[in-house]
Short mmCIF file of C-alpha atoms in Angstrom, two decimals:
data_model
loop_
_atom_site.label_atom_id
_atom_site.label_comp_id
_atom_site.label_asym_id
_atom_site.label_seq_id
_atom_site.Cartn_x
_atom_site.Cartn_y
_atom_site.Cartn_z
CA MET A 455 33.07 70.40 171.90
CA ILE A 456 31.43 73.49 170.46
CA ASP A 457 31.71 76.66 172.55
CA ASP A 458 30.41 80.21 172.47
CA SER A 459 33.79 81.83 171.82
CA LYS A 460 33.20 82.21 168.08
CA PRO A 461 30.62 81.29 165.43
CA ILE A 462 29.93 77.56 165.14
CA PHE A 463 30.65 77.46 161.38
CA GLN A 464 34.08 78.96 162.06
CA GLN A 465 34.77 76.33 164.74
CA ILE A 466 33.79 73.59 162.27
CA ALA A 467 36.22 75.01 159.70
CA GLU A 468 39.00 75.18 162.30
CA ARG A 469 38.39 71.57 163.38
CA ILE A 470 38.62 70.39 159.79
CA GLU A 471 41.83 72.41 159.40
CA SER A 472 43.19 70.76 162.55
CA ASP A 473 42.31 67.33 161.16
CA VAL A 474 44.26 68.22 158.01
CA LEU A 475 47.26 69.36 160.09
CA ASP A 476 47.13 66.25 162.27
CA GLY A 477 46.91 63.93 159.27
CA VAL A 478 43.44 62.68 160.18
CA LEU A 479 42.28 64.08 156.84
CA ARG A 480 44.87 63.58 154.12
CA GLU A 481 45.32 65.57 150.92
CA GLU A 482 43.06 64.20 148.20
CA GLY A 483 41.17 62.30 150.89
CA GLN A 484 37.43 62.61 151.33
CA VAL A 485 35.97 64.83 154.05
CA PRO A 486 32.86 63.78 156.00
CA SER A 487 29.66 65.10 154.49
CA THR A 488 27.97 68.15 155.95
CA ASN A 489 25.18 65.87 157.21
CA GLU A 490 27.74 63.67 158.98
CA ILE A 491 29.42 66.72 160.50
CA ALA A 492 26.04 68.12 161.56
CA ALA A 493 25.01 64.84 163.17
CA PHE A 494 28.34 64.45 164.98
CA TYR A 495 28.26 67.97 166.47
CA ARG A 496 24.46 68.08 166.73
CA ILE A 497 24.20 71.26 164.70
CA ASN A 498 22.17 72.41 161.73
CA PRO A 499 23.46 70.99 158.40
CA ALA A 500 23.41 74.53 156.97
CA THR A 501 25.86 75.61 159.68
CA ALA A 502 28.13 72.66 158.90
CA ALA A 503 27.92 73.52 155.19
CA LYS A 504 28.87 77.13 155.93
CA GLY A 505 32.04 75.93 157.71
CA VAL A 506 32.94 73.56 154.90
CA ASN A 507 32.25 76.21 152.26
CA LEU A 508 34.56 78.60 154.08
CA LEU A 509 37.37 76.11 153.45
CA VAL A 510 36.27 75.66 149.84
CA ASP A 511 36.50 79.43 149.39
CA GLU A 512 40.05 79.33 150.82
CA GLY A 513 41.00 76.55 148.39
CA LEU A 514 41.61 73.99 151.14
CA LEU A 515 38.72 71.74 150.11
CA TYR A 516 37.10 71.07 146.76
CA LYS A 517 33.90 69.41 145.59
CA ARG A 518 33.62 66.45 143.28
CA ARG A 519 30.12 66.60 141.95
CA GLY A 520 28.08 63.62 143.03
CA ILE A 521 30.92 62.19 145.11
CA GLY A 522 31.63 64.61 147.95
CA MET A 523 34.16 66.99 149.40
CA PHE A 524 37.92 66.39 149.31
CA VAL A 525 41.07 67.92 150.81
CA ALA A 526 42.99 69.86 148.17
CA SER A 527 46.64 69.21 147.35
CA GLY A 528 48.78 71.62 149.32
CA ALA A 529 46.08 72.12 151.96
CA ARG A 530 48.29 71.04 154.85
CA ALA A 531 51.02 73.53 153.92
CA ALA A 532 48.41 76.29 153.49
CA VAL A 533 46.84 75.55 156.89
CA LEU A 534 50.28 75.44 158.50
CA ALA A 535 51.18 78.86 157.01
CA LYS A 536 47.84 80.30 158.11
CA ARG A 537 48.18 78.96 161.65
CA ARG A 538 51.77 80.22 161.93
CA GLN A 539 50.62 83.70 160.95
CA GLN A 540 47.80 83.50 163.53
CA PHE A 541 50.32 82.34 166.14
CA TYR A 542 52.49 85.37 165.37
CA ARG A 543 49.56 87.79 165.61
CA HIS A 544 47.88 86.26 168.67
CA TYR A 545 50.89 85.22 170.76
CA VAL A 546 54.22 86.62 169.60
CA GLN A 547 53.20 90.24 169.05
CA PRO A 548 51.29 90.54 172.35
CA LEU A 549 54.19 88.83 174.15
CA GLN A 550 56.67 91.32 172.73
CA LEU A 551 54.42 94.28 173.59
CA GLU A 552 53.99 93.10 177.19
CA ALA A 553 57.72 92.47 177.48
CA ALA A 554 58.41 96.02 176.32
CA LYS A 555 55.98 97.39 178.94
CA LEU A 556 57.89 95.45 181.60
CA GLY A 557 61.27 96.66 180.38
CA ILE A 558 62.29 93.22 179.14
CA ASP A 559 64.72 93.66 176.27
CA LYS A 560 65.13 91.31 173.32
CA GLU A 561 67.99 89.32 174.84
CA GLU A 562 66.13 88.77 178.12
CA LEU A 563 62.98 87.78 176.26
CA ILE A 564 64.94 85.23 174.23
CA THR A 565 66.44 83.87 177.45
CA LEU A 566 62.97 83.56 178.99
CA ILE A 567 61.69 81.73 175.91
CA GLN A 568 64.67 79.40 175.99
CA ARG A 569 64.06 78.75 179.70
CA SER A 570 60.43 77.97 179.00
CA ALA A 571 61.40 75.61 176.18
CA ALA A 572 63.86 73.85 178.47
CA ASP A 573 61.17 73.50 181.16
CA TYR A 574 58.81 72.07 178.57
CA GLU A 575 61.41 69.60 177.32
CA GLY A 576 62.27 68.61 180.87
CA THR A 577 65.86 69.78 180.64
CA PRO A 578 67.53 72.19 183.07
CA ALA A 579 67.00 75.86 182.27
CA PRO A 580 70.00 78.11 181.48
#
């Protein structure tokens, strides 16, 4: 579950974000404790806490003293906006740059994307 592609605390934060996006963790719902996260992933509790605190710093989670950690109102929309921006930077921009190198203009690129979407949906491509 945990890989060497990026720091473990960052992967923990991303998994919690994914749980918020997927509705596993709901806004105003309680998040597992850092000890529970650490036990589940078999990592140091300090590493789990660092991942959780990253989301606290971003305003996606908040602490209720003596009770635990909770998903903030608006967290799902914030994660969605963040992930869409990452998608643009990591996929759309490189795609467009590679297309330009290959002499694929905007219209052809749009056609290719539409063809891919049709293939994905199981409908005939244009």
